[in-house]
Structure formats: structure tokens, C-alpha cells
Short mmCIF file of C-alpha atoms and ligand atoms in Angstrom, two decimals:
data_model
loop_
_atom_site.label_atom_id
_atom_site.label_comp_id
_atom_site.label_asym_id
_atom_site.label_seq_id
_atom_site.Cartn_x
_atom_site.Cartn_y
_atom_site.Cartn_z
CA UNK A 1372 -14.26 136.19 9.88
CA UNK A 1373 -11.26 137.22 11.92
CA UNK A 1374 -12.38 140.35 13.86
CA UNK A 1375 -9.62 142.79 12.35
CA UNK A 1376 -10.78 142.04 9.12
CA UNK A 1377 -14.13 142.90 9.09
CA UNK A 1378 -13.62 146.06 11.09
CA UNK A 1379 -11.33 146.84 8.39
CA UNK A 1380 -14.17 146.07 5.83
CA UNK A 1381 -16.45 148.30 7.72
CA UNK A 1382 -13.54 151.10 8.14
CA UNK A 1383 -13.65 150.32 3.94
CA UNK A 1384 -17.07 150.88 3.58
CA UNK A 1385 -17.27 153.98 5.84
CA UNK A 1386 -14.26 155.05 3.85
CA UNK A 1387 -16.27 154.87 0.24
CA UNK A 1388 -19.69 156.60 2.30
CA UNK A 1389 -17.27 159.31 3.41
CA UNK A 1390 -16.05 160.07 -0.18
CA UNK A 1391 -19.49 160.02 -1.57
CA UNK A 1392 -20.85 162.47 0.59
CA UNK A 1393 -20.83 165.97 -1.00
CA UNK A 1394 -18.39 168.85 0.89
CA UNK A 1395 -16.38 167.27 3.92
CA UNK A 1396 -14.27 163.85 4.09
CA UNK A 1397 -12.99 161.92 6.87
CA UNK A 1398 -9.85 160.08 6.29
CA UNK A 1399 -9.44 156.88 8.57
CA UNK A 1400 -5.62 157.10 9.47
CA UNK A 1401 -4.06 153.86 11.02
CA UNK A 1402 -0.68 154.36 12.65
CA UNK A 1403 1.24 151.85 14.48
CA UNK A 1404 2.58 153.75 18.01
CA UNK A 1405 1.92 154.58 21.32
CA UNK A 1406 -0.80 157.77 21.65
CA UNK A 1407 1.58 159.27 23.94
CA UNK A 1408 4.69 158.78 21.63
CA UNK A 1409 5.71 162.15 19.90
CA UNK A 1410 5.03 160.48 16.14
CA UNK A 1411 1.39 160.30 17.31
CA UNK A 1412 1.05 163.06 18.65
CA UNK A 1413 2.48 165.29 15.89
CA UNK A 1414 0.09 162.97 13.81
CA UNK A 1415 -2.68 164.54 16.07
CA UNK A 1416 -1.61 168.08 15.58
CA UNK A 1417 -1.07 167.61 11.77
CA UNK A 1418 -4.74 166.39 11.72
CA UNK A 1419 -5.78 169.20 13.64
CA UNK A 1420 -3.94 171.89 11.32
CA UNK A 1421 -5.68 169.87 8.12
CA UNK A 1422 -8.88 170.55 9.73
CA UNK A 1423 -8.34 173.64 10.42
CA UNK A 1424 -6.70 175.00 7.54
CA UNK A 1425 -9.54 172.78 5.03
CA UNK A 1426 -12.19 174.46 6.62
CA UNK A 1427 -13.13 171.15 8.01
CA UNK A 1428 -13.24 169.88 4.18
CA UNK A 1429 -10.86 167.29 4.94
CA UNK A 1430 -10.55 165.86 8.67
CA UNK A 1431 -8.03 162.42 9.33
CA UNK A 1432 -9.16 160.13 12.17
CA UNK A 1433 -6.24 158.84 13.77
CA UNK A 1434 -5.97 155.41 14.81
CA UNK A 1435 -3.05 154.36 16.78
CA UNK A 1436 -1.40 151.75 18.70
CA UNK A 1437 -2.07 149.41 15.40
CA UNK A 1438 -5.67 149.56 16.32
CA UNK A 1439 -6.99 148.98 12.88
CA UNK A 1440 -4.21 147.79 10.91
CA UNK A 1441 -0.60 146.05 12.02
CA UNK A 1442 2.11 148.47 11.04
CA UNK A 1443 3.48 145.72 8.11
CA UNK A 1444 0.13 145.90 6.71
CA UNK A 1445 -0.89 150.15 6.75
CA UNK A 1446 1.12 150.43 3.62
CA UNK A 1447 -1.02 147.84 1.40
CA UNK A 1448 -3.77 149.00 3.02
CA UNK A 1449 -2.97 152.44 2.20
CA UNK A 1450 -1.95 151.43 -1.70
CA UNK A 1451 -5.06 149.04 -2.03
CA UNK A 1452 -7.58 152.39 -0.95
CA UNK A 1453 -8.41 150.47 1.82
CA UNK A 1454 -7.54 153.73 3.65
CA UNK A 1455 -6.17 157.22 2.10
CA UNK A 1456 -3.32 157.59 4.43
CA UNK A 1457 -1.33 156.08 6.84
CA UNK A 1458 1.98 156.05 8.62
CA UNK A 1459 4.98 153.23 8.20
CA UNK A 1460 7.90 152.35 9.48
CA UNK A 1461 10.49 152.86 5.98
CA UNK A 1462 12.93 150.58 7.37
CA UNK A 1463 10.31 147.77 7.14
CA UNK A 1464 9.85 148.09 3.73
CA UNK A 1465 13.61 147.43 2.67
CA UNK A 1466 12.20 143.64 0.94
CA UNK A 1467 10.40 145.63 -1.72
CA UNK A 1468 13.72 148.40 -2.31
CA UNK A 1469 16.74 148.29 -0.73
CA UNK A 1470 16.55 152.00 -0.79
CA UNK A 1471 14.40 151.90 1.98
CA UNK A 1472 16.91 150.25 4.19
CA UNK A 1473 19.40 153.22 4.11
CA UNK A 1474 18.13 154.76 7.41
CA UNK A 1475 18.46 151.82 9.02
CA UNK A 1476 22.27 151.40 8.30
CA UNK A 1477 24.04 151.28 11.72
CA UNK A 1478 26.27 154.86 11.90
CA UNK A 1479 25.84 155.98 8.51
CA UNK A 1480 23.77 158.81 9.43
CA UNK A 1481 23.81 158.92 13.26
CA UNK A 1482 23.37 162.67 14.21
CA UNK A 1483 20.36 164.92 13.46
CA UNK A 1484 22.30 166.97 11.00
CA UNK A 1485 23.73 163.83 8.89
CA UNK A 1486 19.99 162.28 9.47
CA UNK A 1487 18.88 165.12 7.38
CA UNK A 1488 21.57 165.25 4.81
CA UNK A 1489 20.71 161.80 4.08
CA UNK A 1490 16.78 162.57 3.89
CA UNK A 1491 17.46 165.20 1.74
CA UNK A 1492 19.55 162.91 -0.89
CA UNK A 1493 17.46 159.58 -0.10
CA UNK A 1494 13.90 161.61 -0.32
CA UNK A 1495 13.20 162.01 -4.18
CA UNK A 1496 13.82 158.53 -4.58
CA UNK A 1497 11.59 157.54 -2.22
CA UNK A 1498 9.00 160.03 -3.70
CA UNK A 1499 9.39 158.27 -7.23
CA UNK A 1500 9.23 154.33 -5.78
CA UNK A 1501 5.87 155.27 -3.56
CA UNK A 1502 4.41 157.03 -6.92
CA UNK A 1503 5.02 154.27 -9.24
CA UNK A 1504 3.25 152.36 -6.81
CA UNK A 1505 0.14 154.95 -6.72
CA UNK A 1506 0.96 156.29 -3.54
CA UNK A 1507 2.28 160.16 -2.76
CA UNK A 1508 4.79 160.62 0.11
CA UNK A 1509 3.49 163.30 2.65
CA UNK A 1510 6.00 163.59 4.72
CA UNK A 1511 8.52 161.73 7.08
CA UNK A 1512 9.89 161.93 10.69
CA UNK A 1513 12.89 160.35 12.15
CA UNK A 1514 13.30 158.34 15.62
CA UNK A 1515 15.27 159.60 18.23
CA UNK A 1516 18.66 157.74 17.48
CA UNK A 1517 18.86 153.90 18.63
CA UNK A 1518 20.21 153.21 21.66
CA UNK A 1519 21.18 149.46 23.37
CA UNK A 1520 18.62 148.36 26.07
CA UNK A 1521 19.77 145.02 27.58
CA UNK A 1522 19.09 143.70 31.23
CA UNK A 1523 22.90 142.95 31.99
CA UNK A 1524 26.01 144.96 31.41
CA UNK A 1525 27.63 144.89 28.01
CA UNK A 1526 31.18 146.00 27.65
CA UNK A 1527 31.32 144.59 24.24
CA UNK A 1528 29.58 142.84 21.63
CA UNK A 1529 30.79 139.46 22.71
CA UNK A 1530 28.16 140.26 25.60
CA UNK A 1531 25.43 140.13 23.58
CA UNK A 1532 25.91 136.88 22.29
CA UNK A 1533 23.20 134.28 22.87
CA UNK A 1534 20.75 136.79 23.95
CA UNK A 1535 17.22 137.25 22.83
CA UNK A 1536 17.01 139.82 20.64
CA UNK A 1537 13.84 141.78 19.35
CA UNK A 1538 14.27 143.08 16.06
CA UNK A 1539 12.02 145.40 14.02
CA UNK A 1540 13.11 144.84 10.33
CA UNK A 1541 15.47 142.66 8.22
CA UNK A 1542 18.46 145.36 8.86
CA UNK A 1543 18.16 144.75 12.55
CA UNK A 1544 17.74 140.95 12.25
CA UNK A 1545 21.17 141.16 10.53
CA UNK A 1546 22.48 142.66 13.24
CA UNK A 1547 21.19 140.22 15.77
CA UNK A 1548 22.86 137.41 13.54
CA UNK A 1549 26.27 139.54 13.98
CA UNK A 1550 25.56 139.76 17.95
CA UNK A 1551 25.33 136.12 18.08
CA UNK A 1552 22.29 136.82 19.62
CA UNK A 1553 18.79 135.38 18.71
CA UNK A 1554 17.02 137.88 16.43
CA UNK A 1555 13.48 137.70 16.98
CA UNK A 1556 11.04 140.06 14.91
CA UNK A 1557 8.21 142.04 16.89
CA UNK A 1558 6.12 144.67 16.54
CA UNK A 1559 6.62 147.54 18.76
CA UNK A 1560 2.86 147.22 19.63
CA UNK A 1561 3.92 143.52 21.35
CA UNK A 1562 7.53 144.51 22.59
CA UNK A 1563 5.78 145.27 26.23
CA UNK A 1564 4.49 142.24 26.62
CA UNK A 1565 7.51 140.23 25.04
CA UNK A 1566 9.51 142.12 27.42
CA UNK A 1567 7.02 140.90 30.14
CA UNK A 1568 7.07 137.03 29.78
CA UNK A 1569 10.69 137.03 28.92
CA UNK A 1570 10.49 136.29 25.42
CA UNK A 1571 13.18 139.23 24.69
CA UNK A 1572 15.97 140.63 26.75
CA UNK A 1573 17.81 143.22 24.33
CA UNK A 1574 16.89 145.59 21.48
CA UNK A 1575 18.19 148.97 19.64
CA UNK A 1576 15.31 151.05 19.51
CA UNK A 1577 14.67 154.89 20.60
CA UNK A 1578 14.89 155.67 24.53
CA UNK A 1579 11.25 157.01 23.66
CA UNK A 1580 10.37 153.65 22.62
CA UNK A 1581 11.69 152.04 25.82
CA UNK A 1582 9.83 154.89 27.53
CA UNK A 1583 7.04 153.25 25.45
CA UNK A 1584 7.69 150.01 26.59
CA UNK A 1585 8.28 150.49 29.92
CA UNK A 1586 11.81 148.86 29.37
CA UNK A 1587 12.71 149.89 33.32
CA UNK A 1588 10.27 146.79 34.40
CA UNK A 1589 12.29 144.32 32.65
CA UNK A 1590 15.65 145.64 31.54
CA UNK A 1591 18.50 147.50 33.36
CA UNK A 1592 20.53 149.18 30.93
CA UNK A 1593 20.02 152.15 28.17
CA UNK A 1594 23.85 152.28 26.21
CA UNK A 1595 23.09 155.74 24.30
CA UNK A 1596 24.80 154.17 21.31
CA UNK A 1597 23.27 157.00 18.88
CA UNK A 1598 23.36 154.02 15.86
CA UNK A 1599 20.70 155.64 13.33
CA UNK A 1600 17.94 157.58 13.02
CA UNK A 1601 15.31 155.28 11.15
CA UNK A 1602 12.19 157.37 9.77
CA UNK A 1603 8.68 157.24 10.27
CA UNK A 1604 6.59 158.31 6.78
CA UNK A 1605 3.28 158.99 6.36
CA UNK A 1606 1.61 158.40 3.02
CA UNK A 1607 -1.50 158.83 1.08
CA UNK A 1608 -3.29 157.16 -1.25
CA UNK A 1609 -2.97 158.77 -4.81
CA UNK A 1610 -6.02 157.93 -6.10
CA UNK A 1611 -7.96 159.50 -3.00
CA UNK A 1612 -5.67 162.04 -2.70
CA UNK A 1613 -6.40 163.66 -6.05
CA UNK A 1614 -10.05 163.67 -5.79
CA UNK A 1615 -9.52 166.09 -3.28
CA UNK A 1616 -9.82 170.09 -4.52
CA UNK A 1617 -7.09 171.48 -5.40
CA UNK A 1618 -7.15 173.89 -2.41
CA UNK A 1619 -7.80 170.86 -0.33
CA UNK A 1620 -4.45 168.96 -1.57
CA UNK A 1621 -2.57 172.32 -1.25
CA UNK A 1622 -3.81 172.34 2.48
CA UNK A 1623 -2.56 169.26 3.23
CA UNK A 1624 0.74 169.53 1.30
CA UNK A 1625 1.29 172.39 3.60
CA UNK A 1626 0.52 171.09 6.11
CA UNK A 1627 2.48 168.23 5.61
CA UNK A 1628 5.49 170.14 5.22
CA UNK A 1629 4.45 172.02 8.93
CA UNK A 1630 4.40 168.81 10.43
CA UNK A 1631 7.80 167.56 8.97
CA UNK A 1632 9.62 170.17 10.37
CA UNK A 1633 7.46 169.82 14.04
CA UNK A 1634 8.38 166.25 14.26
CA UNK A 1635 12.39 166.79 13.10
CA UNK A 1636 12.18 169.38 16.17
CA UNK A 1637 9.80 167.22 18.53
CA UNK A 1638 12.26 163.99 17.71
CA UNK A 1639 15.75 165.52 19.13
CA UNK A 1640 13.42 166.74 21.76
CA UNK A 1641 12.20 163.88 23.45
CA UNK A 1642 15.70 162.16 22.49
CA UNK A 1643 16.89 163.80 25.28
CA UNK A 1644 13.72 164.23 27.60
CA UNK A 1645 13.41 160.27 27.27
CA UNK A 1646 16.66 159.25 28.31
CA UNK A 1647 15.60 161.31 31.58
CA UNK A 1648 12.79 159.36 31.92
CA UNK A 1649 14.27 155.93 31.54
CA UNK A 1650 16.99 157.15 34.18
CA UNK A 1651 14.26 158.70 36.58
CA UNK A 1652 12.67 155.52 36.61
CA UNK A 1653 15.90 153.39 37.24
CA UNK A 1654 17.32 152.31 34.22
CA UNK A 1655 21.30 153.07 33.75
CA UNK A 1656 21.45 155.66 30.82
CA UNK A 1657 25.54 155.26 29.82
CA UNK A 1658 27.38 156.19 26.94
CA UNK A 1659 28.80 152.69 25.03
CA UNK A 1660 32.03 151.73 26.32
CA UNK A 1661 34.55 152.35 23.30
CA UNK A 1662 35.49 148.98 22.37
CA UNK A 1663 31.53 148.43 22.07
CA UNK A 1664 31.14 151.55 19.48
CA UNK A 1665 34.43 150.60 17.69
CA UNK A 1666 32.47 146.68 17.74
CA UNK A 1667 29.46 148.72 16.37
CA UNK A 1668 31.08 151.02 13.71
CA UNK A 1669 32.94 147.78 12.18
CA UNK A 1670 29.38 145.68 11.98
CA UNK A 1671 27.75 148.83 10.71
CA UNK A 1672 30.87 149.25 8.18
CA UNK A 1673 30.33 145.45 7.24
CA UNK A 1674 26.41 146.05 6.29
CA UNK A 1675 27.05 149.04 4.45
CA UNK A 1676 29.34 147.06 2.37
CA UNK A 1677 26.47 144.26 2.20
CA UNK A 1678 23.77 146.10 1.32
CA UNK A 1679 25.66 147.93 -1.34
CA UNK A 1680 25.99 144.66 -3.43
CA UNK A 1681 22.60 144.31 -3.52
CA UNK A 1682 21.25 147.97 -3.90
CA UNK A 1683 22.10 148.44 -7.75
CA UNK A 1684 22.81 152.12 -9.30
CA UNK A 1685 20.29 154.04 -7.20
CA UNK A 1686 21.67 153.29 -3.39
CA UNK A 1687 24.94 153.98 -5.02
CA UNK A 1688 23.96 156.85 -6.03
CA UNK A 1689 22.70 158.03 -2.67
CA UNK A 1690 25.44 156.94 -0.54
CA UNK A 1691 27.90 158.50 -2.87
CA UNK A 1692 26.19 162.00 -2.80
CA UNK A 1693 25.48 161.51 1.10
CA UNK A 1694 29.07 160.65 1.19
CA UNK A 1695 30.19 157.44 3.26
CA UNK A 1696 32.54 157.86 5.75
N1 PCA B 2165 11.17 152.59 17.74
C1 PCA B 2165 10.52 151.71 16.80
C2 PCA B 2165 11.38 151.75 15.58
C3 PCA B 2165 12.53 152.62 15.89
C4 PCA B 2165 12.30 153.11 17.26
O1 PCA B 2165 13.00 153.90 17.87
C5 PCA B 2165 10.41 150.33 17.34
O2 PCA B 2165 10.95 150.03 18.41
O3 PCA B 2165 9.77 149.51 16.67
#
């Protein structure tokens, strides 16, 4: 038996002992980032305040990095009750709804502010999906807005063509296709080591993510682009989550909410404290030339327009009361 699978049998089983046993639960947590990276570590802290504020009822063992499950697997495992919680990537999920893809739409919500307008229209429909599939929405966090991190200068898009490019979901793959580039899907826990043997040479992602990544040891360039702002959710199992107390579940709910707003606040933080980094250790940190962001906005213009063919009445719905500009 494949080594992940059986631990994750044994994280099962430990999961069913845990519930049986009378007064306090632990609540195996895979996540798919970095310990250091500021989703993690608000994880850490919103574990902390659920112990804490439970009494030690309740207590979530974090595991990160994609230590016990691959990020494109957490949310089956967390639907299945092979674990009661875990955190995804939203973007990632855009096969099963397109109304998951709407925080990955290049420059339709690029600034903190518009980030949260569109949570705040795009969030009870993402509530009702993840319930009809037994699962509760605890609460979500975006990424510091995606940047352009190639190892050669790009003036414009025609720059990128030909290029190996790592992508992260199906919106970003599209883009790659509109690059000309080579889209290539990997998971940020391998993007180090694609980076390492060559295997990729550009990607959008967060400057905290090439902080992650060590981008500076491979690549040359950060172009602060400021694209979108995808979001980072953590869920729960329904199931497990009601046969909690009801003070319990009201612990965690608030606690939940706590660590929404921390990681809205952490995120523009280490937007900014990042970029430092990847400068400090070499890389060129540069605004996007214009004819590259007017390159950008038209691509991101030209997705909008494709994934509203194919997003029925609801994404209408939410890009008309987000308002498209
Ligand atoms: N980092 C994640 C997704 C978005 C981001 O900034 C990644 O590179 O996979």
C-alpha cells in the first residue's frame, strides 16, 4: 500500500478513536503550505484560540506542507470524514462550480478593498455549494495579490511566449495558453524543486509564495502585477462538525470569524513585507511596464467574458452585484 494512504487510514482511524472518546477531540487538520507562510500560521493561532476558548474540548492538529494529504485531495478528504477540517485552495475547485473560479479572474478584484467586495457577494454562494455537499465553510483568507516571477525581463506579453509556465488551477492554465507559454500544473509544495531542475521558469503567484519558494535561486524578476487575490478556505466536515456541543461549534464559529479578519490583515501585511524580502535577497521587485498591464487587463477582460458563458445565472449574478468594470 502506497505509504500516504495508509497513514491516511491510520490518521482515519485515530480520527474515529478521537470522536469516541468522552470530553475532548482532536481534529487532524491537513493544509497544503509552507509552516512559515502567514496562511499556516494564522491556521496555528486559530487552533490555538479553539483550544483555548473550548476549554481544550476541541483541539485541531495542524498538518502542513501537504504532509498528510495533497492540497487537490484535503477537500474529499474533508467531505468523505476522512478528516473534520481542512484548508483548500477555492480556485482549484472551479471543475466542480465555476463559481469558484471568480477569485481567480485576472483584475476583476485586484485590490484588498475590491477583494472583499467580491467575498462579500461571492461568499453565500459558496456557503450553499459546500453545504449541499455536507461540508460548512469556516472561513476564508486571500493571497497577497499575484505578481509575475520570470528569470528574464518581460516588457510585454509577447515575452512570455514559449516559456515554461507553472500553473496552479485551470484559470491559470488558461492564461499560460494566452502567454503562448507552456502551462504546466504544480503544486506549490513541488514549485521549489521544479524551479530547481528547470522544469519551470515563470509563474503568477504571491511574492510570499516566491518567498516560499525561494524564487531568488532560480528566477530574476518579481513584476508586482497586483492580478487577483485568490482565497484560501478552510472547511469542516458537517457531519463531525455537528456532533460537537453547541458551545463547542459556537467556539469555533467565533473563532473562525477571529481568524478571518487576522488573516485579511496578516495577507496585505506580508504583501508588502515579502516583496522586501524577494528584493533583499536579489530579485528585481518592478512595477509591470504599461503595455504589459494593458496586455494583462485585455486577457483578463477576455476570460471574464469566457467564463461568463459557462457560469449560468449564479456567476451572473455575482459579477453583476460585484459590478464588472
Ligand atoms: N500562492 C499559491 C496560490 C496563490 C499564491 O499566491 C501557489 O503558488 O500555489
Amino acid at each position: 500500500m502506497e505509504i500516504r494512504k495508509f497513514l491516511n487510514i491510520v490518521a482515519a482511524s485515530a480520527l474515529a478513536a478521537a470522536a469516541t472518546t468522552a470530553g475532548a477531540q482532536s481534529w487532524d487538520m491537513p493544509t497544503a503550505y509552507a509552516p512559515t507562510n502567514f496562511h499556516t500560521v494564522n491556521i496555528e493561532r486559530f487552533a490555538a484560540g479553539v483550544k483555548d476558548a473550548t476549554g481544550g474540548k476541541l483541539s485541531l492538529k495542524v498538518h502542513s506542507a501537504a504532509s498528510l494529504y495533497k492540497m487537490p485531495e484535503i477537500k474529499r478528504a474533508v467531505q468523505t470524514g476522512q478528516v473534520p477540517i481542512g484548508e483548500v485552495l477555492m480556485v482549484t475547485l472551479s471543475n466542480e462550480n465555476p463559481l469558484y473560479a471568480i477569485d481567480g479572474m485576472p483584475f476583476l478584484a485586484s485590490s484588498y478593498a475590491d477583494a472583499r467586495r467580491l467575498w462579500s457577494v461571492q461568499r453565500p454562494y459558496i456557503e450553499r455549494l459546500l453545504d449541499s455537499q455536507g461540508l460548512k465553510l469556516l472561513f476564508a483568507v486571500p493571497w497577497p495579490p499575484q505578481g509575475l516571477i520570470t528569470g528574464k525581463e518581460v516588457k510585454s506579453t509577447a515575452d512570455l511566449a514559449g516559456l515554461s509556465f507553472r500553473a496552479y488551477d485551470k484559470q491559470t492554465s488558461r492564461l499560460g495558453e494566452l502567454f503562448k507559454a507552456r502551462p504546466v500544473t504544480i503544486q506549490a509544495a513541488e514549485v521549489a524543486q521544479a524551479l530547481a531542475t528547470g522544469k519551470i521558469n515563470s509563474l503568477m503567484s504571491s511574492a510570499q509564495s516566491g518567498v516560499d519558494y525561494k524564487a531568488w535561486e532560480s528566477l530574476k524578476y518579481f513584476y508586482d502585477v497586483q492580478a487577483w487575490l485568490p482565497k484560501n478556505m478552510v472547511i469542516a466536515n458537517k457531519a463531525a462538525f455537528d456532533s460537537l456541543d453547541k458551545g463547542v461549534q459556537a467556539a469555533l464559529l467565533a473563532q473562525a470569524t477571529k481568524a478571518e479578519e487576522a488573516g485579511w490583515a496578516a495577507s496585505s501585511e506580508v504583501a508588502e513585507a515579502t516583496k522586501k524580502t524577494l528584493a533583499s535577497n536579489g530579485m528585481s521587485v518592478q512595477p509591470p511596464s504599461p503595455k504589459l498591464v494593458g496586455e494583462l487587463n485585455a486577457l483578463g477582460q477576455q476570460m471574464v467574458t469566457e467564463w461568463l458563458a459557462g457560469a449560468g445565472p449564479d456567476g451572473k449574478a455575482v459579477v453583476e452585484a460585484y459590478g464588472r468594470k
